[in-house]
PDB file of C-alpha atoms in Angstrom:
ATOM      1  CA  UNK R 301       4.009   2.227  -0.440  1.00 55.00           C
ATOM      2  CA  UNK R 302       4.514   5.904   0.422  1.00 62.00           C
ATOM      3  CA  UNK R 303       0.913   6.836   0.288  1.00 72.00           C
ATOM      4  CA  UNK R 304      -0.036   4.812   3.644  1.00 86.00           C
ATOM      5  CA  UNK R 305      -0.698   6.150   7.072  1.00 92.00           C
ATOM      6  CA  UNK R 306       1.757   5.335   9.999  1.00 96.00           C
ATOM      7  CA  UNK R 307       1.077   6.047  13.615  1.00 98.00           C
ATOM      8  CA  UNK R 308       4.239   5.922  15.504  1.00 97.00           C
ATOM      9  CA  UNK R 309       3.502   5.702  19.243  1.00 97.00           C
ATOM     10  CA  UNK R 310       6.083   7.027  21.462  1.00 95.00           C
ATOM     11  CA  UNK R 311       6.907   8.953  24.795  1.00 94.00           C
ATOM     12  CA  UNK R 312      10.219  10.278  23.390  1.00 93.00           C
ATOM     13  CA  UNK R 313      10.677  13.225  21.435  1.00 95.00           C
ATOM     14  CA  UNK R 314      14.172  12.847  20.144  1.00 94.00           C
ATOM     15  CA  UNK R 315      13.628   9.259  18.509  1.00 93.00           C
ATOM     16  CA  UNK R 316       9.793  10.060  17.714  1.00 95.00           C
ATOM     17  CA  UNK R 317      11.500  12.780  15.374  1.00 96.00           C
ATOM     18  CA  UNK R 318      14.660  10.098  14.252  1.00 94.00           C
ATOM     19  CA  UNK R 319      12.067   7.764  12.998  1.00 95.00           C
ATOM     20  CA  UNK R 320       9.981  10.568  11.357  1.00 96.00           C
ATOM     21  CA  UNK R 321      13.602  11.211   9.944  1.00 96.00           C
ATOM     22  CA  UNK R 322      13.817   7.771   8.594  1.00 95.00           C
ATOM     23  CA  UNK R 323      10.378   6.972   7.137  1.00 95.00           C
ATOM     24  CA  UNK R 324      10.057  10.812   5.121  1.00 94.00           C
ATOM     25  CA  UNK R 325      13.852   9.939   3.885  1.00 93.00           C
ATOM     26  CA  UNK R 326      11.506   6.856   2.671  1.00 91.00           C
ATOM     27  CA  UNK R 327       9.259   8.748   1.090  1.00 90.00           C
ATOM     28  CA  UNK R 328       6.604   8.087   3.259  1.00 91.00           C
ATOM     29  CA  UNK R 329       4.419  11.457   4.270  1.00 88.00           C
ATOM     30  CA  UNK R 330       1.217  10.201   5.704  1.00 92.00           C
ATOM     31  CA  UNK R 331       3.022  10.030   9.521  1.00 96.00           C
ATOM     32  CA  UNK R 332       1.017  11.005  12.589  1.00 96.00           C
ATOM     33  CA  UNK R 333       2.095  10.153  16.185  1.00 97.00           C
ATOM     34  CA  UNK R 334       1.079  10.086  20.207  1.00 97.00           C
ATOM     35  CA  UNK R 335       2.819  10.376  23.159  1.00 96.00           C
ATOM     36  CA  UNK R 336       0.520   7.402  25.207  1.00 96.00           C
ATOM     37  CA  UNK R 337      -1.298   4.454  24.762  1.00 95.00           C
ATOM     38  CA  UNK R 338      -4.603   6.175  26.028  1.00 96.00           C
ATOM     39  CA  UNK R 339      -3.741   8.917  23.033  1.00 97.00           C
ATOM     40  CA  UNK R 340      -3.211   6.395  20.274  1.00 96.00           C
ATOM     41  CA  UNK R 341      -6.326   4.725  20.773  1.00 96.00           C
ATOM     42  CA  UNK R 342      -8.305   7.371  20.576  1.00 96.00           C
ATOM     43  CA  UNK R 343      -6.399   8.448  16.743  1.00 96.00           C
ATOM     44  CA  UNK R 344      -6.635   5.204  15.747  1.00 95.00           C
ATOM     45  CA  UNK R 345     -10.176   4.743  16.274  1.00 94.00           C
ATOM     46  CA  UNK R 346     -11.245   8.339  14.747  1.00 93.00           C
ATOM     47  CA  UNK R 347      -8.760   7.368  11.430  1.00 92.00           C
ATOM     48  CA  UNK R 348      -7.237   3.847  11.579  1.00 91.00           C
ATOM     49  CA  UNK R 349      -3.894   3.773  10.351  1.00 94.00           C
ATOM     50  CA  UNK R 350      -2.662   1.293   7.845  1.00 91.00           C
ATOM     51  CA  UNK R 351       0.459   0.313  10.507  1.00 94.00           C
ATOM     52  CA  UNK R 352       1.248   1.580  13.716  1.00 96.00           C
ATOM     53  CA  UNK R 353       4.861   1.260  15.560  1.00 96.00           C
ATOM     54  CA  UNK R 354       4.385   0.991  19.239  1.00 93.00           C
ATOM     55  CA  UNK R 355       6.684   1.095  21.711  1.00 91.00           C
ATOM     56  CA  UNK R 356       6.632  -0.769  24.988  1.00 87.00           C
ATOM     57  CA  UNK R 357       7.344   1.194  27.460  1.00 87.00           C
ATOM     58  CA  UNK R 358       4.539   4.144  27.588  1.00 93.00           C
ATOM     59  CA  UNK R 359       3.867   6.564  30.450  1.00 94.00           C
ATOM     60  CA  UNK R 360       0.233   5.557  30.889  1.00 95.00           C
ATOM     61  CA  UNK R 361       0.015   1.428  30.174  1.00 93.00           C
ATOM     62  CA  UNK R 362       2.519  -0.984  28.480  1.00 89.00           C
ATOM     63  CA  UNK R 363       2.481  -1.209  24.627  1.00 89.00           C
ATOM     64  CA  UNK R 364       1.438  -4.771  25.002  1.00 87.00           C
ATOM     65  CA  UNK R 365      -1.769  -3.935  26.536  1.00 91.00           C
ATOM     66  CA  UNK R 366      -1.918  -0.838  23.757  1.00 93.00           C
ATOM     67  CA  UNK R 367      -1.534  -4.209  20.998  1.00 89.00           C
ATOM     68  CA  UNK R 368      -4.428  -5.938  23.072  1.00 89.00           C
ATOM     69  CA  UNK R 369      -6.382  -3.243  23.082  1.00 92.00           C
ATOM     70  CA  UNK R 370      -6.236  -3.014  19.402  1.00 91.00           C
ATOM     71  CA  UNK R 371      -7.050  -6.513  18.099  1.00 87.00           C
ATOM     72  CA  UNK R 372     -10.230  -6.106  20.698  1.00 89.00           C
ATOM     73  CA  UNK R 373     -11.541  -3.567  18.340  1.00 89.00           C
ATOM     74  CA  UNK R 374     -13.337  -5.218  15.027  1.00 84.00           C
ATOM     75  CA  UNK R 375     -11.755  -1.886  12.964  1.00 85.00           C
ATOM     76  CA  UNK R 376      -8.498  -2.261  14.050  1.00 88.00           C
ATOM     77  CA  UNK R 377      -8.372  -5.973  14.789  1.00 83.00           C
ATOM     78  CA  UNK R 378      -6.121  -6.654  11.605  1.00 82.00           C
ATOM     79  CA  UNK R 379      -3.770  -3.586  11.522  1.00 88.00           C
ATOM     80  CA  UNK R 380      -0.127  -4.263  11.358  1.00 88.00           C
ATOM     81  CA  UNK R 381       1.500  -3.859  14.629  1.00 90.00           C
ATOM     82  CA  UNK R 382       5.214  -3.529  14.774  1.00 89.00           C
ATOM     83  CA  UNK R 383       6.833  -3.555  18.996  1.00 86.00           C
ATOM     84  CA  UNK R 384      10.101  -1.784  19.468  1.00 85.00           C
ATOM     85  CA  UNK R 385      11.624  -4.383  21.693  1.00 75.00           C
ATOM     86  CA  UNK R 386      15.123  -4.487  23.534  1.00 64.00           C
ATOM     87  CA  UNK R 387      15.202  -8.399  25.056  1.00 59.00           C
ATOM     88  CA  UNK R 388      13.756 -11.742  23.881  1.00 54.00           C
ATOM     89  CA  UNK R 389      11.575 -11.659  26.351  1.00 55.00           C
ATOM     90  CA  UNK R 390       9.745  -9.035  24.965  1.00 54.00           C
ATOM     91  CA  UNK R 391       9.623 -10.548  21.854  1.00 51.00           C
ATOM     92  CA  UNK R 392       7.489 -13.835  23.303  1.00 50.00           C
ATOM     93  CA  UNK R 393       5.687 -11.349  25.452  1.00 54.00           C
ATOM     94  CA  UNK R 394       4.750  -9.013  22.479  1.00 51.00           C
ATOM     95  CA  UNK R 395       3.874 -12.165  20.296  1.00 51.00           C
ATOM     96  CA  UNK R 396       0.702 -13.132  23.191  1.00 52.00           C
ATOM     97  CA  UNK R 397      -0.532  -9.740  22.815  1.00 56.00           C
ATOM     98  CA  UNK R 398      -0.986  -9.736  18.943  1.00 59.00           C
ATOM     99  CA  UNK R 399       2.097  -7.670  17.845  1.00 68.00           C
ATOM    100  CA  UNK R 400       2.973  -8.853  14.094  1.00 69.00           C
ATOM    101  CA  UNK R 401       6.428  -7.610  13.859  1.00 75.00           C
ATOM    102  CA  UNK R 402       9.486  -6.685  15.870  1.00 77.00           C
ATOM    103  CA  UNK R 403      12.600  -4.193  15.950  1.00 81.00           C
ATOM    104  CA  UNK R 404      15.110  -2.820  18.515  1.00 78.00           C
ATOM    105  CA  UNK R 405      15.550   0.292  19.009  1.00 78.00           C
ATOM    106  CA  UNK R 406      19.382  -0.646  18.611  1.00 72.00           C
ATOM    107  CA  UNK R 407      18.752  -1.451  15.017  1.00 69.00           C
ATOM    108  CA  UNK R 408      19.934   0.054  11.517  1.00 80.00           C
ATOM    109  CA  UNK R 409      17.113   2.210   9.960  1.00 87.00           C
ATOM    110  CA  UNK R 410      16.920   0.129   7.190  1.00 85.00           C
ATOM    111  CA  UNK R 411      16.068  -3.129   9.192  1.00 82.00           C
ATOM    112  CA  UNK R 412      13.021  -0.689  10.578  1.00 87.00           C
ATOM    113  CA  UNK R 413      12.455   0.336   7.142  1.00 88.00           C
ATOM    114  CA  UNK R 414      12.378  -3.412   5.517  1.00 82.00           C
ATOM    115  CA  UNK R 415       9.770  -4.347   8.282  1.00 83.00           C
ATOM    116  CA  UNK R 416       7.349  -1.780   7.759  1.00 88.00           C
ATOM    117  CA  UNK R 417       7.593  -2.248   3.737  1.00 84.00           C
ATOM    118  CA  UNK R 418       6.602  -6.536   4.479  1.00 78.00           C
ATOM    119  CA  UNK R 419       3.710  -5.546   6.843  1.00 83.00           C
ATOM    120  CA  UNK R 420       2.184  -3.247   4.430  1.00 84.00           C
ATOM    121  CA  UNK R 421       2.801  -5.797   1.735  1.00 78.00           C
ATOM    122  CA  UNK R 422       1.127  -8.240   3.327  1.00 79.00           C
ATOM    123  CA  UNK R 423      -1.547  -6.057   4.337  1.00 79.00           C
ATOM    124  CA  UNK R 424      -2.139  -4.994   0.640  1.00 76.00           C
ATOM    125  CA  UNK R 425      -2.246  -8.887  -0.488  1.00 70.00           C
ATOM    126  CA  UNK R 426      -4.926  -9.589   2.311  1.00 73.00           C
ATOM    127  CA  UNK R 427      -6.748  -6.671   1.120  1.00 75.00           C
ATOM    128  CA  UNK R 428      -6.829  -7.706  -2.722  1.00 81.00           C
ATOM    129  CA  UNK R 429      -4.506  -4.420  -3.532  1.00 86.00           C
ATOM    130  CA  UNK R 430      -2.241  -3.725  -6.180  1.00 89.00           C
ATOM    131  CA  UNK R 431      -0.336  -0.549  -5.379  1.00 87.00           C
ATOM    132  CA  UNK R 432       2.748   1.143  -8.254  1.00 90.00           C
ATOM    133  CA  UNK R 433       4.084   4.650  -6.537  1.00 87.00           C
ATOM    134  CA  UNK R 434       0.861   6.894  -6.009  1.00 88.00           C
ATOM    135  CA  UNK R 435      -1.372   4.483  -7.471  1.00 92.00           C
ATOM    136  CA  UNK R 436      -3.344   1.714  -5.868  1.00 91.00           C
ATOM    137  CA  UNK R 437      -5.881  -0.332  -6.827  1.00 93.00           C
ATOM    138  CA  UNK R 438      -8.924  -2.098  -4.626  1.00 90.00           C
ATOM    139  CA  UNK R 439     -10.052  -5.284  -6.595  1.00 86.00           C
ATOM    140  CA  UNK R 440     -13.081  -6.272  -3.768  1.00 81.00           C
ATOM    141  CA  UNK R 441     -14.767  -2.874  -4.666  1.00 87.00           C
ATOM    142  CA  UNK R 442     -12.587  -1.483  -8.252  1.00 89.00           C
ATOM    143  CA  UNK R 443     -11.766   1.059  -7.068  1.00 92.00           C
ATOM    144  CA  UNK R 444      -8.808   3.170  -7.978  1.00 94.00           C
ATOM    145  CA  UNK R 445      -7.179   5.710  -5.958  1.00 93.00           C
ATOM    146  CA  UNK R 446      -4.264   8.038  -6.714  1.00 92.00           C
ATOM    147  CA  UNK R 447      -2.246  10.305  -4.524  1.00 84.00           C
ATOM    148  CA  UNK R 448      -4.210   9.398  -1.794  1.00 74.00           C
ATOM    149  CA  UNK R 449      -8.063  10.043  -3.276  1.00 88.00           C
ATOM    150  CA  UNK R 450     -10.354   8.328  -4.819  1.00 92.00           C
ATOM    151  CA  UNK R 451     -10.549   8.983  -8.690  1.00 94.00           C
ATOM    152  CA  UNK R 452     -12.103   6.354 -10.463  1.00 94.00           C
ATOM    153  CA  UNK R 453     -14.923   3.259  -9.754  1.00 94.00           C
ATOM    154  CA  UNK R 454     -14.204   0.981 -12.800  1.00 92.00           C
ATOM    155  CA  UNK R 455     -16.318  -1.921 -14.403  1.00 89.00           C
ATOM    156  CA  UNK R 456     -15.641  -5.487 -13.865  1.00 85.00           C
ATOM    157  CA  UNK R 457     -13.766  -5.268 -17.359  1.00 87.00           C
ATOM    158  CA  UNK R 458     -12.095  -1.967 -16.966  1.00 91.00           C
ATOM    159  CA  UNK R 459     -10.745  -2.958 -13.291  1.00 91.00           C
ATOM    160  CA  UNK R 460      -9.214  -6.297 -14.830  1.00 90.00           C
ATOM    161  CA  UNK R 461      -7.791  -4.258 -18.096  1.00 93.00           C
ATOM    162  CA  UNK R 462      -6.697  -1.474 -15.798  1.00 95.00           C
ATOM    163  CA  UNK R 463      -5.425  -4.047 -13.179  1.00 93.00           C
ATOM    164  CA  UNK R 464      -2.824  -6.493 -15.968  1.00 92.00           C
ATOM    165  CA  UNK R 465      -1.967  -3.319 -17.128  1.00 95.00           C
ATOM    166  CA  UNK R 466       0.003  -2.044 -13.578  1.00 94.00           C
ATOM    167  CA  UNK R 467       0.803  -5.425 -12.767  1.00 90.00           C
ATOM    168  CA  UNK R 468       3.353  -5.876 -15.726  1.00 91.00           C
ATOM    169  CA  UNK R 469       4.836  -2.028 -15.315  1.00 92.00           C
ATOM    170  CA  UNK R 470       7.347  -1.074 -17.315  1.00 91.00           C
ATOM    171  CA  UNK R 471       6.915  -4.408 -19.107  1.00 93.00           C
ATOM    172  CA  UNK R 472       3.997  -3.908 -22.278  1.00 95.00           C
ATOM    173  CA  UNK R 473       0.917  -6.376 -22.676  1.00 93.00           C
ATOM    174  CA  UNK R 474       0.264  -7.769 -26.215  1.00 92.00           C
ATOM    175  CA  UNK R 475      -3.736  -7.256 -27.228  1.00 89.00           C
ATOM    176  CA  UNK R 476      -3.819 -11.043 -27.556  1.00 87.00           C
ATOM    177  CA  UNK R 477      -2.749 -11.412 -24.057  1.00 88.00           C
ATOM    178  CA  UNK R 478      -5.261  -8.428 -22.770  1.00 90.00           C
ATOM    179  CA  UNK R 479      -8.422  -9.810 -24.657  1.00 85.00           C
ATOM    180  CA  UNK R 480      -7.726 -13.080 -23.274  1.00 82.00           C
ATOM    181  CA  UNK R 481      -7.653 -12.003 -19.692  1.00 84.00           C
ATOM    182  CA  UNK R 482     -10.244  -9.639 -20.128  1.00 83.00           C
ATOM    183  CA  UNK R 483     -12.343 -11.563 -22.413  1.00 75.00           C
ATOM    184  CA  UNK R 484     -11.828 -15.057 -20.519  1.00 69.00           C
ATOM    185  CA  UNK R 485     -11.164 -16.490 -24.169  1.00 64.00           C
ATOM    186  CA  UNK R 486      -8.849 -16.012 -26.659  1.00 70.00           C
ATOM    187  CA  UNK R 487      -8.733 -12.803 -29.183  1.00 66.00           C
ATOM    188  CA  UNK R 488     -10.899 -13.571 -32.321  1.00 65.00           C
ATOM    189  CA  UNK R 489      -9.063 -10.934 -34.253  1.00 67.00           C
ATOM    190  CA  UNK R 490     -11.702  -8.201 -33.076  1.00 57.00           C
ATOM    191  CA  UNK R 491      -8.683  -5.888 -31.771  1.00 57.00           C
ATOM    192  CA  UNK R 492     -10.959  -2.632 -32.032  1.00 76.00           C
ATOM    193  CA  UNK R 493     -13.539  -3.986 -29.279  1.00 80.00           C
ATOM    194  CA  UNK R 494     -10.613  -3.932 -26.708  1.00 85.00           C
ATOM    195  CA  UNK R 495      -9.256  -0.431 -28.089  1.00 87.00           C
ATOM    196  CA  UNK R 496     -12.519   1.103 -27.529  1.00 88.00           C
ATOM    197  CA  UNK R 497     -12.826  -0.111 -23.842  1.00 89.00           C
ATOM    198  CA  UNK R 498      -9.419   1.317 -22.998  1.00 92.00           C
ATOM    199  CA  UNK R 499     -10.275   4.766 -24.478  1.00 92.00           C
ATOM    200  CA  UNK R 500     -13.076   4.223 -22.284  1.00 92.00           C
ATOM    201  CA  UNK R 501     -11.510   3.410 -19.662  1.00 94.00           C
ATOM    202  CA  UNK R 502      -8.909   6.415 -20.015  1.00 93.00           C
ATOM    203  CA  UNK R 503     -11.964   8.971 -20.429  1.00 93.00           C
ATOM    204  CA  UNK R 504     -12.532   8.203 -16.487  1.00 95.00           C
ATOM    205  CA  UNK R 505      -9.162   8.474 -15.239  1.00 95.00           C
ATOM    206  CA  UNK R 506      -7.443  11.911 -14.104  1.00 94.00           C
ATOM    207  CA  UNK R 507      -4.931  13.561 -16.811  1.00 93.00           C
ATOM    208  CA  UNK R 508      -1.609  12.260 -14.984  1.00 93.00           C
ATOM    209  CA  UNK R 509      -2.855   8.306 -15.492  1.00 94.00           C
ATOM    210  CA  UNK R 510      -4.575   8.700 -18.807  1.00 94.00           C
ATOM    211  CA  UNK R 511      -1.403   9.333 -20.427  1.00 94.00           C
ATOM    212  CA  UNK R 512       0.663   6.561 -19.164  1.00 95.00           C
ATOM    213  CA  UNK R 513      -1.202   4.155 -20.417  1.00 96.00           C
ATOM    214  CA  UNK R 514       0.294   3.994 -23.968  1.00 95.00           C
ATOM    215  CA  UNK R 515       0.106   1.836 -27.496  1.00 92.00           C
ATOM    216  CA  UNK R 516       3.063   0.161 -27.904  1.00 94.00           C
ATOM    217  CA  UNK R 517       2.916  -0.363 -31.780  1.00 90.00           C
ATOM    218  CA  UNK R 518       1.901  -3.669 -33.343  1.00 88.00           C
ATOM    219  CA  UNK R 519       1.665  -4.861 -30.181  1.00 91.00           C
ATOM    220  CA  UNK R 520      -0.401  -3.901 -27.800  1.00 92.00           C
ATOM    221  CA  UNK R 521      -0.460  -1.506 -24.385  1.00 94.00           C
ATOM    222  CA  UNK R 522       2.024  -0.535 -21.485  1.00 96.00           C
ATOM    223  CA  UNK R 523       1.410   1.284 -18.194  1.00 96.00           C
ATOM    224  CA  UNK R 524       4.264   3.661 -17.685  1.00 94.00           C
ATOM    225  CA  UNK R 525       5.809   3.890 -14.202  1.00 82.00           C
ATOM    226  CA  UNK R 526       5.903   7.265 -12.434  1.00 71.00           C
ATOM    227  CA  UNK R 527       9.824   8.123 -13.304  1.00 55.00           C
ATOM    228  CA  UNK R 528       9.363   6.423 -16.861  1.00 50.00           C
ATOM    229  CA  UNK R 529       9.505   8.571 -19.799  1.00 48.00           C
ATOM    230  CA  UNK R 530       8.966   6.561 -22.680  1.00 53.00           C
ATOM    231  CA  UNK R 531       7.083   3.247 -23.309  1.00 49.00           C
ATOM    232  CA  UNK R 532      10.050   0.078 -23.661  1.00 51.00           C
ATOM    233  CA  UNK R 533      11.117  -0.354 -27.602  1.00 53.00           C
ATOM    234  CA  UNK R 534      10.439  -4.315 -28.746  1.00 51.00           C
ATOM    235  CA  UNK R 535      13.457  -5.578 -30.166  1.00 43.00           C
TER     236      UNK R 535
END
């Protein structure tokens, strides 16, 4: 999940840049950060972030009245927090303020990294998205947005054809098994109908998605991943 905004909040330079280090290393670009609790508030009101690491100990107020702070404001009330922590304490401390997640400064980047990859997950299934590389999907409004902009609002239909489609990437769909889900019964032999909504559906997509979605031959359709080349071959 690349593509989503992180606002690290810290009073230190040197590991303010380390973590920058570790999350672009991750791929992730979208980064922003501030140097006090008074300062993050103010960015995350004027463009919430989809997670923001917080550390506790800030020059102007404790990062557990920062976390307080935060689930007091309706926009912000359910954005993942994650407390850099040092004792147990904190931890229980951190927990009554409304922090969701936890990591020491002491630990391995890739503990850091696993924690911010299961609050965004869980963010995205509370949400209704479906996100594959620079590609997510909003089911509550079908909307689809790729590398970070809005490009397409989809019909009912479209959304759900779009939507099995990216869910089974690499792996193809058979028409039977897209008509049915589409359709909400099962494929009368009218194949065409569902080839003509796809086309369709391509026709309001950018260049770069319209031609990953591919026919897989006497079969059906496949979304291609971003570093896939060529749709699977059925054996």
């Amino acid at each position: 999940m690349p593509n989503e905004r992180i606002l690290i909040v810290d009073d230190e330079p040197a590991w303010v840049t380390l973590v920058r280090f570790w999350l672009e290393s991750a791929g992730y670009k979208n980064l922003e950060s501030a140097g006090s609790g008074g300062e993050a508030l103010v960015m995350a009101q004027n463009n919430p972030p989809d997670c923001i690491l917080l550390d506790l100990e800030l020059p102007d107020q404790s990062g557990m009245e920062v976390c307080r702070k935060l689930r007091s404001l309706p926009a912000l009330s359910r954005t993942p927090v994650v407390l850099f922590t040092a004792h147990k304490r904190e931890k229980v401390l951190g927990l009554q303020s409304g922090a969701d997640y936890f990591v020491g400064k002491s630990d391995r980047p890739h503990e850091l990294l696993a924690t911010i990859d299961a609050v965004l997950r869980r963010k995205q299934m509370e949400e209704g998205l479906l996100s594959l590389g620079s590609l997510i999907l909003k089911s509550a409004t079908r909307q689809v947005f790729f590398k970070d902009g809005l490009v397409a609002t989809l019909t009912p239909k479209m959304f759900v054809l779009l939507h099995v489609l990216v869910k089974h990437s690499p792996q193809p769909v058979s028409r039977a098994e897209l008509y049915r889900l589409v359709e909400g019964v099962e494929d009368p032999g009218l194949s065409r109908a569902l080839d003509v909504m796809l086309n369709r559906m391509r026709k309001m997509l950018p260049a770069e998605l319209e031609k990953r979605i591919v026919n897989v031959k006497n079969f059906g359709y496949v979304f291609l991943g971003e570093a896939t080349q060529e749709p699977p071959q059925l054996v």
